[in-house]
Amino acid sequence: MTSSETAPLRARAEIDLAALRANVRALRALAPGAALMAVVKSDAYGHGAVPCARAAQAAGAEWLGTATPEEALALRAAGLSGRVLCWLWTPGGPWRQAVEADVDVSVSGMWALREVCDAARAAGTPARVHLKADTGLGRNGCQPADWPELVAESLRAQAAGLVTVVGLWSHLACADEPGHPSIRSQLDCFREMVAHAEEQGVRPEVRHIANSPATLTLPEAHFDLVRTGIAVYGVSPSPELGTSADLGLRPVMSLKASLALVKRVPGGHGVSYGHLYTTPGSTTLGLVPVGYADGIPRHASGTGPVLVDGKLRTVAGRIAMDQFVVDLGGDEPPPGTEAVLFGPGDHGEPTAEDWAQAAGTIAYEIVTRIGTRVPRVYMNVEDEHHDV
Ligand SMILES: *Cc1c(COP(=O)(O)O)cnc(C)c1O
C-alpha cells in the first residue's frame, strides 16, 4: 500500500461489494422464474460501473443494462463478457460498434430499425434487438398504433438476416406506487403488444418490464427478466415501499469525510453564506470538507444529517461548493474525525434515503450525483461465496 492509500482522505465513498452481491442474490431469490439484469447505467448509479458489474455477475446477474451505448461499450472495453443491453439511442449512434461488441440494442421506432440494419449489413453480423413498447409511460418506446409496423419491419429485417428480435420490453411509470391504476393498464397493454408480436412470428428470448420497485412488489411483472438498478445498490426505490432494511437490502455506498477544522465560536455567530444559521450560544463548529460540487445537495442546507463522533448533527446553514459546517454543540472532536454523511444506517449514521428526504428528492439522485472528486474505495472485492 502506498502512503496515499493509507492517508486519511478528505472524503471517500466506500463501496461495499459484499453488500452488492448480497442484494443481487436477494433480488434473484425474489424473482426465481426470471433472469436478473443489473442496471449499471450512470457509472452504476455513482458506485463505479466496472467493479459493480463484475460483482453483480459474480452474484449471478445474467445481464447488465446501461442507458447509453457508450456505457455498454465501456463495459466491453473493460473486459466484461455476458449479455449487455443498452437502450438510449440517438440517430447516428455507435450501432456498428455495438453489433461488433456483441451488445444487445433497443429499438423504439423505425429510424432506429433502419440504422441498426445498416450497421448489421456493414458488420456482416445480425444485431440482437429488443423492441421497446410504450405501454403507457409516455417516454421512450413505440406507441401501440405504430407497433404493427415496427414488428412487421423487424420481422422482415430478421428474415433478411440483419436482426434477431430477442426481446420485447417496456418500462413502468408508477411501479413505486403499489396499486396505482396505471400499473394494471400498462401490464395489460404489454401483454397485448407481446401477443401481437408473437402472433406475427416473433419468438422473444426475454420479455421484460420490471424495474426495482416492480421486482420487489409485483411478481406478475417479472416475466423472463427483471431489470434492477437502485435495489442492487441497496437503496429503497421510494419511502412508500419502506426502507432498504424493510426490503431486505443493504446499502452499498457509505459517504464519509474527515473534519477539516473544529473551532470554538461565541453565541450569535453567523455560519456560512447568507448567514442562514446563527449560533444560539457559545459552541463548537466542525467543518465538513464536501459540498455541492461533490454532489451534496444544496437543498439540504440546514437539514442534512451527519454522524460525527457518535452523535447525529445537522448541516448548519448553507452547503457551499466544497464544504459545509455542523454545530457540534460544544464537543471538540479532533480535526480528522470521521463525519459519516450516509451509510447502511445500522451504526446510527443517516442513509441516502434520509438525505433524499432532507433535500426533497429521491435517493436515486443522492447516490448518482456524488461527484468524481470523491474517490470510490472498494471493500470486500473478493466474493466470499466463491467456492460455495
Ligand atoms: C434505470 C432503468 C431501470 C432500473 O430502474 P430502477 O428503478 O433503478 O430499478 C430499468 N429499466 C430502465 C429502462 C431504466 O432506464
Short mmCIF file of C-alpha atoms and ligand atoms in Angstrom, two decimals:
data_model
loop_
_atom_site.label_atom_id
_atom_site.label_comp_id
_atom_site.label_asym_id
_atom_site.label_seq_id
_atom_site.Cartn_x
_atom_site.Cartn_y
_atom_site.Cartn_z
CA MET A 1 0.00 0.00 0.00
CA THR A 2 1.28 3.44 -0.83
CA SER A 3 1.04 6.26 1.69
CA SER A 4 -1.65 7.95 -0.37
CA GLU A 5 -3.83 4.88 0.10
CA THR A 6 -3.36 4.86 3.87
CA ALA A 7 -3.58 8.62 4.40
CA PRO A 8 -6.90 9.89 5.72
CA LEU A 9 -8.89 11.18 2.80
CA ARG A 10 -10.77 14.46 2.57
CA ALA A 11 -13.75 12.42 1.53
CA ARG A 12 -14.45 8.98 0.18
CA ALA A 13 -17.35 6.86 -0.96
CA GLU A 14 -16.83 3.36 0.36
CA ILE A 15 -18.44 0.80 -1.93
CA ASP A 16 -19.23 -2.47 -0.16
CA LEU A 17 -19.25 -5.08 -2.92
CA ALA A 18 -20.29 -7.82 -0.47
CA ALA A 19 -23.47 -5.82 0.14
CA LEU A 20 -23.99 -5.50 -3.62
CA ARG A 21 -23.59 -9.25 -4.11
CA ALA A 22 -26.00 -9.94 -1.24
CA ASN A 23 -28.55 -7.60 -2.85
CA VAL A 24 -28.24 -9.36 -6.20
CA ARG A 25 -28.74 -12.74 -4.52
CA ALA A 26 -31.75 -11.44 -2.57
CA LEU A 27 -33.32 -10.00 -5.75
CA ARG A 28 -32.75 -13.23 -7.68
CA ALA A 29 -34.49 -15.12 -4.88
CA LEU A 30 -37.44 -12.71 -5.16
CA ALA A 31 -37.77 -13.32 -8.90
CA PRO A 32 -36.84 -17.00 -9.17
CA GLY A 33 -38.52 -17.50 -12.55
CA ALA A 34 -36.71 -14.63 -14.22
CA ALA A 35 -33.16 -13.79 -15.16
CA LEU A 36 -31.70 -10.72 -13.49
CA MET A 37 -30.25 -7.67 -15.18
CA ALA A 38 -28.06 -5.45 -13.01
CA VAL A 39 -28.57 -1.93 -14.35
CA VAL A 40 -25.19 -0.22 -14.21
CA LYS A 41 -26.00 2.98 -16.11
CA SER A 42 -24.57 6.30 -15.00
CA ASP A 43 -21.45 4.65 -13.56
CA ALA A 44 -23.55 2.14 -11.65
CA TYR A 45 -25.65 4.89 -10.04
CA GLY A 46 -22.42 6.56 -8.93
CA HIS A 47 -20.91 3.40 -7.45
CA GLY A 48 -18.47 2.60 -10.30
CA ALA A 49 -19.69 0.65 -13.33
CA VAL A 50 -16.91 -1.87 -13.84
CA PRO A 51 -16.37 -3.13 -10.26
CA CYS A 52 -20.13 -3.21 -9.67
CA ALA A 53 -20.81 -5.04 -12.94
CA ARG A 54 -18.18 -7.65 -12.05
CA ALA A 55 -19.61 -8.10 -8.56
CA ALA A 56 -23.16 -8.39 -9.90
CA GLN A 57 -22.07 -11.07 -12.35
CA ALA A 58 -20.23 -12.92 -9.58
CA ALA A 59 -23.52 -13.00 -7.64
CA GLY A 60 -25.42 -14.42 -10.59
CA ALA A 61 -26.68 -11.46 -12.64
CA GLU A 62 -27.04 -12.88 -16.16
CA TRP A 63 -27.50 -9.48 -17.78
CA LEU A 64 -26.04 -5.98 -17.48
CA GLY A 65 -28.02 -2.95 -18.56
CA THR A 66 -26.96 0.57 -19.48
CA ALA A 67 -28.75 3.60 -20.81
CA THR A 68 -26.26 4.74 -23.45
CA PRO A 69 -24.36 2.62 -25.95
CA GLU A 70 -21.14 4.31 -24.82
CA GLU A 71 -21.69 2.91 -21.33
CA ALA A 72 -22.21 -0.58 -22.75
CA LEU A 73 -19.11 -0.35 -24.94
CA ALA A 74 -17.06 0.77 -21.92
CA LEU A 75 -18.05 -2.43 -20.11
CA ARG A 76 -16.84 -4.50 -23.06
CA ALA A 77 -13.63 -2.44 -23.26
CA ALA A 78 -13.02 -3.28 -19.59
CA GLY A 79 -13.26 -6.96 -20.46
CA LEU A 80 -16.76 -7.77 -19.22
CA SER A 81 -18.48 -10.60 -21.03
CA GLY A 82 -22.06 -11.83 -20.83
CA ARG A 83 -25.23 -10.21 -22.05
CA VAL A 84 -25.37 -6.41 -22.11
CA LEU A 85 -28.37 -4.35 -23.23
CA CYS A 86 -28.36 -0.60 -23.86
CA TRP A 87 -31.48 1.36 -24.66
CA LEU A 88 -30.94 5.10 -25.03
CA TRP A 89 -30.05 5.67 -28.67
CA THR A 90 -29.96 8.78 -30.80
CA PRO A 91 -29.58 8.98 -34.57
CA GLY A 92 -26.01 8.42 -35.70
CA GLY A 93 -25.20 6.37 -32.58
CA PRO A 94 -22.49 3.69 -32.49
CA TRP A 95 -24.72 0.90 -33.80
CA ARG A 96 -21.96 -0.87 -35.66
CA GLN A 97 -19.61 -0.85 -32.66
CA ALA A 98 -22.44 -2.25 -30.54
CA VAL A 99 -23.12 -5.06 -33.01
CA GLU A 100 -19.42 -5.86 -33.27
CA ALA A 101 -19.06 -5.81 -29.47
CA ASP A 102 -21.93 -8.29 -29.12
CA VAL A 103 -24.10 -5.75 -27.27
CA ASP A 104 -27.90 -6.09 -27.41
CA VAL A 105 -29.68 -2.95 -28.56
CA SER A 106 -33.13 -1.50 -28.05
CA VAL A 107 -35.26 -0.23 -30.91
CA SER A 108 -38.21 2.08 -30.23
CA GLY A 109 -39.03 3.25 -33.73
CA MET A 110 -38.44 2.97 -37.45
CA TRP A 111 -35.46 5.34 -37.59
CA ALA A 112 -33.60 3.09 -35.16
CA LEU A 113 -34.51 -0.09 -37.02
CA ARG A 114 -33.13 1.44 -40.24
CA GLU A 115 -29.86 2.45 -38.57
CA VAL A 116 -29.36 -0.91 -36.88
CA CYS A 117 -29.99 -2.72 -40.18
CA ASP A 118 -27.38 -0.56 -41.93
CA ALA A 119 -24.91 -1.34 -39.14
CA ALA A 120 -25.60 -5.08 -39.28
CA ARG A 121 -25.11 -5.06 -43.05
CA ALA A 122 -21.79 -3.25 -42.63
CA ALA A 123 -20.66 -5.53 -39.82
CA GLY A 124 -21.80 -8.67 -41.58
CA THR A 125 -23.42 -9.84 -38.34
CA PRO A 126 -27.07 -9.72 -37.30
CA ALA A 127 -27.89 -7.33 -34.46
CA ARG A 128 -29.67 -8.61 -31.35
CA VAL A 129 -32.65 -6.32 -30.95
CA HIS A 130 -35.16 -5.71 -28.15
CA LEU A 131 -38.28 -3.96 -29.42
CA LYS A 132 -39.46 -1.42 -26.87
CA ALA A 133 -43.16 -0.76 -26.39
CA ASP A 134 -44.62 2.39 -24.86
CA THR A 135 -47.33 0.74 -22.76
CA GLY A 136 -48.23 3.99 -21.05
CA LEU A 137 -45.07 5.58 -19.64
CA GLY A 138 -45.17 8.16 -22.42
CA ARG A 139 -41.39 8.38 -22.65
CA ASN A 140 -39.28 6.14 -24.90
CA GLY A 141 -40.83 3.17 -26.73
CA CYS A 142 -43.17 2.52 -29.63
CA GLN A 143 -46.83 3.54 -29.34
CA PRO A 144 -49.42 0.75 -29.76
CA ALA A 145 -50.64 2.36 -33.00
CA ASP A 146 -47.14 2.18 -34.51
CA TRP A 147 -46.30 -1.29 -33.14
CA PRO A 148 -47.65 -3.40 -36.02
CA GLU A 149 -45.40 -1.59 -38.49
CA LEU A 150 -42.33 -1.86 -36.24
CA VAL A 151 -42.98 -5.56 -35.64
CA ALA A 152 -43.57 -6.29 -39.33
CA GLU A 153 -40.46 -4.40 -40.47
CA SER A 154 -38.38 -6.05 -37.75
CA LEU A 155 -39.53 -9.48 -38.91
CA ARG A 156 -38.65 -8.54 -42.48
CA ALA A 157 -35.16 -7.49 -41.32
CA GLN A 158 -34.88 -10.72 -39.37
CA ALA A 159 -35.77 -12.75 -42.46
CA ALA A 160 -33.05 -10.85 -44.32
CA GLY A 161 -30.52 -11.90 -41.65
CA LEU A 162 -29.96 -8.37 -40.37
CA VAL A 163 -31.50 -8.57 -36.91
CA THR A 164 -32.64 -11.16 -34.42
CA VAL A 165 -35.55 -9.96 -32.31
CA VAL A 166 -34.53 -11.38 -28.93
CA GLY A 167 -36.53 -9.15 -26.63
CA LEU A 168 -39.90 -7.45 -26.22
CA TRP A 169 -39.93 -4.92 -23.45
CA SER A 170 -41.38 -1.87 -21.78
CA HIS A 171 -41.00 0.32 -18.69
CA LEU A 172 -43.44 1.22 -15.90
CA ALA A 173 -44.44 4.74 -14.87
CA CYS A 174 -45.67 4.19 -11.32
CA ALA A 175 -44.24 0.90 -10.06
CA ASP A 176 -43.12 2.70 -6.90
CA GLU A 177 -46.78 3.44 -6.04
CA PRO A 178 -48.27 -0.02 -5.42
CA GLY A 179 -51.90 -0.16 -6.51
CA HIS A 180 -51.61 2.76 -8.91
CA PRO A 181 -54.14 2.07 -11.70
CA SER A 182 -51.55 2.69 -14.42
CA ILE A 183 -49.67 -0.46 -13.35
CA ARG A 184 -52.54 -2.75 -14.28
CA SER A 185 -53.26 -0.96 -17.53
CA GLN A 186 -49.57 -0.99 -18.53
CA LEU A 187 -49.33 -4.73 -17.83
CA ASP A 188 -52.49 -5.36 -19.89
CA CYS A 189 -51.12 -3.26 -22.72
CA PHE A 190 -47.75 -5.06 -22.53
CA ARG A 191 -49.42 -8.47 -22.76
CA GLU A 192 -51.38 -7.34 -25.82
CA MET A 193 -48.35 -5.90 -27.57
CA VAL A 194 -46.33 -9.05 -26.80
CA ALA A 195 -49.21 -11.23 -28.04
CA HIS A 196 -49.40 -9.29 -31.30
CA ALA A 197 -45.66 -9.67 -31.90
CA GLU A 198 -45.77 -13.39 -31.11
CA GLU A 199 -48.77 -13.90 -33.41
CA GLN A 200 -46.77 -12.28 -36.18
CA GLY A 201 -43.91 -14.70 -35.57
CA VAL A 202 -41.58 -13.04 -33.06
CA ARG A 203 -40.03 -15.63 -30.73
CA PRO A 204 -38.56 -13.50 -27.94
CA GLU A 205 -35.93 -14.93 -25.67
CA VAL A 206 -36.92 -12.40 -22.99
CA ARG A 207 -39.99 -10.29 -22.29
CA HIS A 208 -39.28 -7.68 -19.61
CA ILE A 209 -40.93 -4.73 -17.91
CA ALA A 210 -39.96 -4.83 -14.19
CA ASN A 211 -37.64 -2.27 -12.62
CA SER A 212 -36.62 -2.45 -8.92
CA PRO A 213 -39.97 -1.50 -7.42
CA ALA A 214 -41.83 -3.98 -9.65
CA THR A 215 -39.29 -6.68 -8.87
CA LEU A 216 -39.85 -6.06 -5.16
CA THR A 217 -43.64 -5.77 -5.15
CA LEU A 218 -45.18 -7.17 -8.33
CA PRO A 219 -44.38 -10.83 -9.19
CA GLU A 220 -46.74 -10.80 -12.16
CA ALA A 221 -44.49 -8.19 -13.78
CA HIS A 222 -41.36 -10.36 -13.62
CA PHE A 223 -41.85 -12.17 -16.98
CA ASP A 224 -38.48 -13.58 -18.19
CA LEU A 225 -36.12 -10.88 -16.96
CA VAL A 226 -36.13 -8.20 -14.25
CA ARG A 227 -34.10 -5.01 -14.68
CA THR A 228 -32.98 -3.93 -11.23
CA GLY A 229 -30.98 -0.77 -10.66
CA ILE A 230 -31.44 1.05 -7.38
CA ALA A 231 -32.17 -2.13 -5.40
CA VAL A 232 -28.83 -3.63 -6.47
CA TYR A 233 -27.22 -0.69 -4.68
CA GLY A 234 -29.28 -1.42 -1.57
CA VAL A 235 -31.39 1.72 -1.73
CA SER A 236 -35.17 1.72 -1.44
CA PRO A 237 -36.89 2.97 -4.61
CA SER A 238 -39.31 5.04 -2.54
CA PRO A 239 -40.30 5.68 1.08
CA GLU A 240 -43.73 4.19 0.22
CA LEU A 241 -42.08 0.78 -0.21
CA GLY A 242 -40.23 1.08 3.12
CA THR A 243 -36.58 1.48 3.96
CA SER A 244 -33.85 -0.63 2.44
CA ALA A 245 -33.78 -2.62 5.69
CA ASP A 246 -37.55 -3.28 5.39
CA LEU A 247 -36.88 -4.58 1.88
CA GLY A 248 -34.01 -6.86 2.94
CA LEU A 249 -31.45 -4.79 1.05
CA ARG A 250 -28.13 -3.45 2.26
CA PRO A 251 -26.89 -0.01 1.17
CA VAL A 252 -23.68 -0.35 -0.82
CA MET A 253 -22.33 3.21 -0.63
CA SER A 254 -21.11 4.94 2.53
CA LEU A 255 -20.09 8.58 2.16
CA LYS A 256 -17.52 9.78 4.67
CA ALA A 257 -15.38 12.87 5.14
CA SER A 258 -12.68 13.93 7.60
CA LEU A 259 -13.37 17.05 9.67
CA ALA A 260 -11.10 19.77 8.32
CA LEU A 261 -11.40 22.08 11.34
CA VAL A 262 -13.04 22.19 14.77
CA LYS A 263 -13.23 25.54 16.50
CA ARG A 264 -14.95 27.33 19.34
CA VAL A 265 -17.14 30.32 18.45
CA PRO A 266 -19.21 32.72 20.52
CA GLY A 267 -23.02 32.86 20.51
CA GLY A 268 -24.67 34.92 17.79
CA HIS A 269 -22.06 33.96 15.18
CA GLY A 270 -23.34 33.67 11.61
CA VAL A 271 -22.41 30.48 9.79
CA SER A 272 -21.69 30.06 6.05
CA TYR A 273 -23.05 32.01 3.07
CA GLY A 274 -26.08 34.15 3.75
CA HIS A 275 -25.82 33.56 7.50
CA LEU A 276 -28.86 31.29 7.39
CA TYR A 277 -27.68 29.85 10.71
CA THR A 278 -26.57 31.77 13.77
CA THR A 279 -25.06 30.00 16.77
CA PRO A 280 -27.60 30.03 19.60
CA GLY A 281 -24.83 30.33 22.20
CA SER A 282 -21.13 29.64 22.64
CA THR A 283 -20.47 26.39 20.79
CA THR A 284 -18.09 24.46 18.58
CA LEU A 285 -18.30 24.15 14.81
CA GLY A 286 -16.99 21.33 12.66
CA LEU A 287 -16.01 21.91 9.04
CA VAL A 288 -17.02 19.07 6.70
CA PRO A 289 -14.96 19.39 3.50
CA VAL A 290 -17.56 18.33 0.92
CA GLY A 291 -20.12 20.46 -0.87
CA TYR A 292 -22.50 20.64 -3.76
CA ALA A 293 -19.66 20.14 -6.25
CA ASP A 294 -19.25 16.73 -4.64
CA GLY A 295 -22.96 16.07 -5.06
CA ILE A 296 -24.11 17.10 -1.58
CA PRO A 297 -27.47 18.68 -2.42
CA ARG A 298 -27.59 22.41 -1.64
CA HIS A 299 -31.29 21.91 -0.98
CA ALA A 300 -30.26 20.06 2.21
CA SER A 301 -28.79 23.29 3.66
CA GLY A 302 -29.97 23.45 7.25
CA THR A 303 -31.45 19.94 7.14
CA GLY A 304 -28.90 17.32 6.03
CA PRO A 305 -27.94 14.80 8.75
CA VAL A 306 -24.35 13.80 9.60
CA LEU A 307 -22.95 11.40 12.21
CA VAL A 308 -19.90 12.86 13.96
CA ASP A 309 -18.22 11.11 16.86
CA GLY A 310 -21.30 9.02 17.60
CA LYS A 311 -23.74 11.93 17.56
CA LEU A 312 -26.22 12.90 14.87
CA ARG A 313 -25.69 16.50 13.75
CA THR A 314 -27.42 18.70 11.20
CA VAL A 315 -25.93 20.86 8.47
CA ALA A 316 -25.72 24.40 9.92
CA GLY A 317 -26.56 26.99 7.27
CA ARG A 318 -25.74 26.78 3.57
CA ILE A 319 -23.99 23.92 1.86
CA ALA A 320 -21.28 25.59 -0.24
CA MET A 321 -19.48 24.26 -3.30
CA ASP A 322 -16.75 22.45 -1.36
CA GLN A 323 -17.72 22.48 2.30
CA PHE A 324 -20.37 22.83 4.95
CA VAL A 325 -20.47 23.26 8.71
CA VAL A 326 -22.10 21.33 11.54
CA ASP A 327 -22.74 22.70 15.04
CA LEU A 328 -21.01 20.29 17.42
CA GLY A 329 -22.75 21.74 20.48
CA GLY A 330 -19.53 22.28 22.44
CA ASP A 331 -17.94 18.90 21.70
CA GLU A 332 -14.39 19.11 20.44
CA PRO A 333 -13.51 16.03 18.40
CA PRO A 334 -10.08 16.47 16.83
CA PRO A 335 -9.73 17.56 13.20
CA GLY A 336 -9.63 14.44 11.06
CA THR A 337 -12.52 12.88 12.97
CA GLU A 338 -14.75 10.96 10.60
CA ALA A 339 -18.07 12.52 9.58
CA VAL A 340 -20.45 9.97 8.08
CA LEU A 341 -22.99 11.57 5.74
CA PHE A 342 -24.67 8.30 4.91
CA GLY A 343 -24.20 4.57 5.07
CA PRO A 344 -26.19 1.40 5.79
CA GLY A 345 -27.73 3.06 8.85
CA ASP A 346 -27.05 0.34 11.40
CA HIS A 347 -24.47 2.28 13.39
CA GLY A 348 -26.53 5.40 13.90
CA GLU A 349 -25.45 7.01 10.64
CA PRO A 350 -28.02 8.51 8.25
CA THR A 351 -28.90 6.75 4.99
CA ALA A 352 -29.07 8.09 1.44
CA GLU A 353 -32.84 7.88 1.91
CA ASP A 354 -32.54 10.29 4.88
CA TRP A 355 -30.59 12.73 2.69
CA ALA A 356 -33.24 12.42 -0.02
CA GLN A 357 -35.88 13.40 2.49
CA ALA A 358 -33.75 16.28 3.78
CA ALA A 359 -33.25 17.59 0.24
CA GLY A 360 -36.79 16.97 -1.01
CA THR A 361 -35.71 14.48 -3.65
CA ILE A 362 -35.33 10.74 -4.24
CA ALA A 363 -32.44 8.62 -3.02
CA TYR A 364 -31.53 7.78 -6.64
CA GLU A 365 -30.46 11.40 -7.04
CA ILE A 366 -28.35 11.34 -3.87
CA VAL A 367 -26.15 8.39 -4.85
CA THR A 368 -25.93 9.09 -8.60
CA ARG A 369 -24.75 12.66 -8.11
CA ILE A 370 -21.80 12.00 -5.81
CA GLY A 371 -19.08 13.73 -7.81
CA THR A 372 -15.94 12.47 -9.47
CA ARG A 373 -13.83 14.41 -6.95
CA VAL A 374 -14.85 11.85 -4.32
CA PRO A 375 -12.74 8.70 -4.68
CA ARG A 376 -14.59 5.38 -4.63
CA VAL A 377 -12.91 2.92 -2.28
CA TYR A 378 -13.89 -0.71 -2.91
CA MET A 379 -14.43 -3.01 0.06
CA ASN A 380 -14.92 -6.80 0.06
CA VAL A 381 -13.91 -7.12 -3.56
CA GLU A 382 -13.45 -10.88 -3.25
CA ASP A 383 -16.58 -12.99 -3.43
CA GLU A 384 -16.99 -14.78 -0.12
CA HIS A 385 -19.37 -17.28 -1.79
CA HIS A 386 -16.82 -18.02 -4.48
CA ASP A 387 -16.50 -21.76 -3.99
CA VAL A 388 -19.82 -22.43 -2.31
C1 LIG B 1 -32.95 2.93 -14.92
C2 LIG B 1 -33.80 1.91 -15.55
C3 LIG B 1 -34.11 0.72 -14.87
C4 LIG B 1 -33.75 0.48 -13.44
O1 LIG B 1 -34.63 1.21 -12.60
P1 LIG B 1 -34.57 1.06 -11.02
O2 LIG B 1 -35.79 1.74 -10.53
O3 LIG B 1 -33.31 1.75 -10.60
O4 LIG B 1 -34.53 -0.38 -10.74
C5 LIG B 1 -34.82 -0.25 -15.55
N1 LIG B 1 -35.21 -0.05 -16.83
C6 LIG B 1 -34.95 1.09 -17.49
C7 LIG B 1 -35.43 1.26 -18.89
C8 LIG B 1 -34.25 2.11 -16.88
O5 LIG B 1 -34.00 3.25 -17.54
#
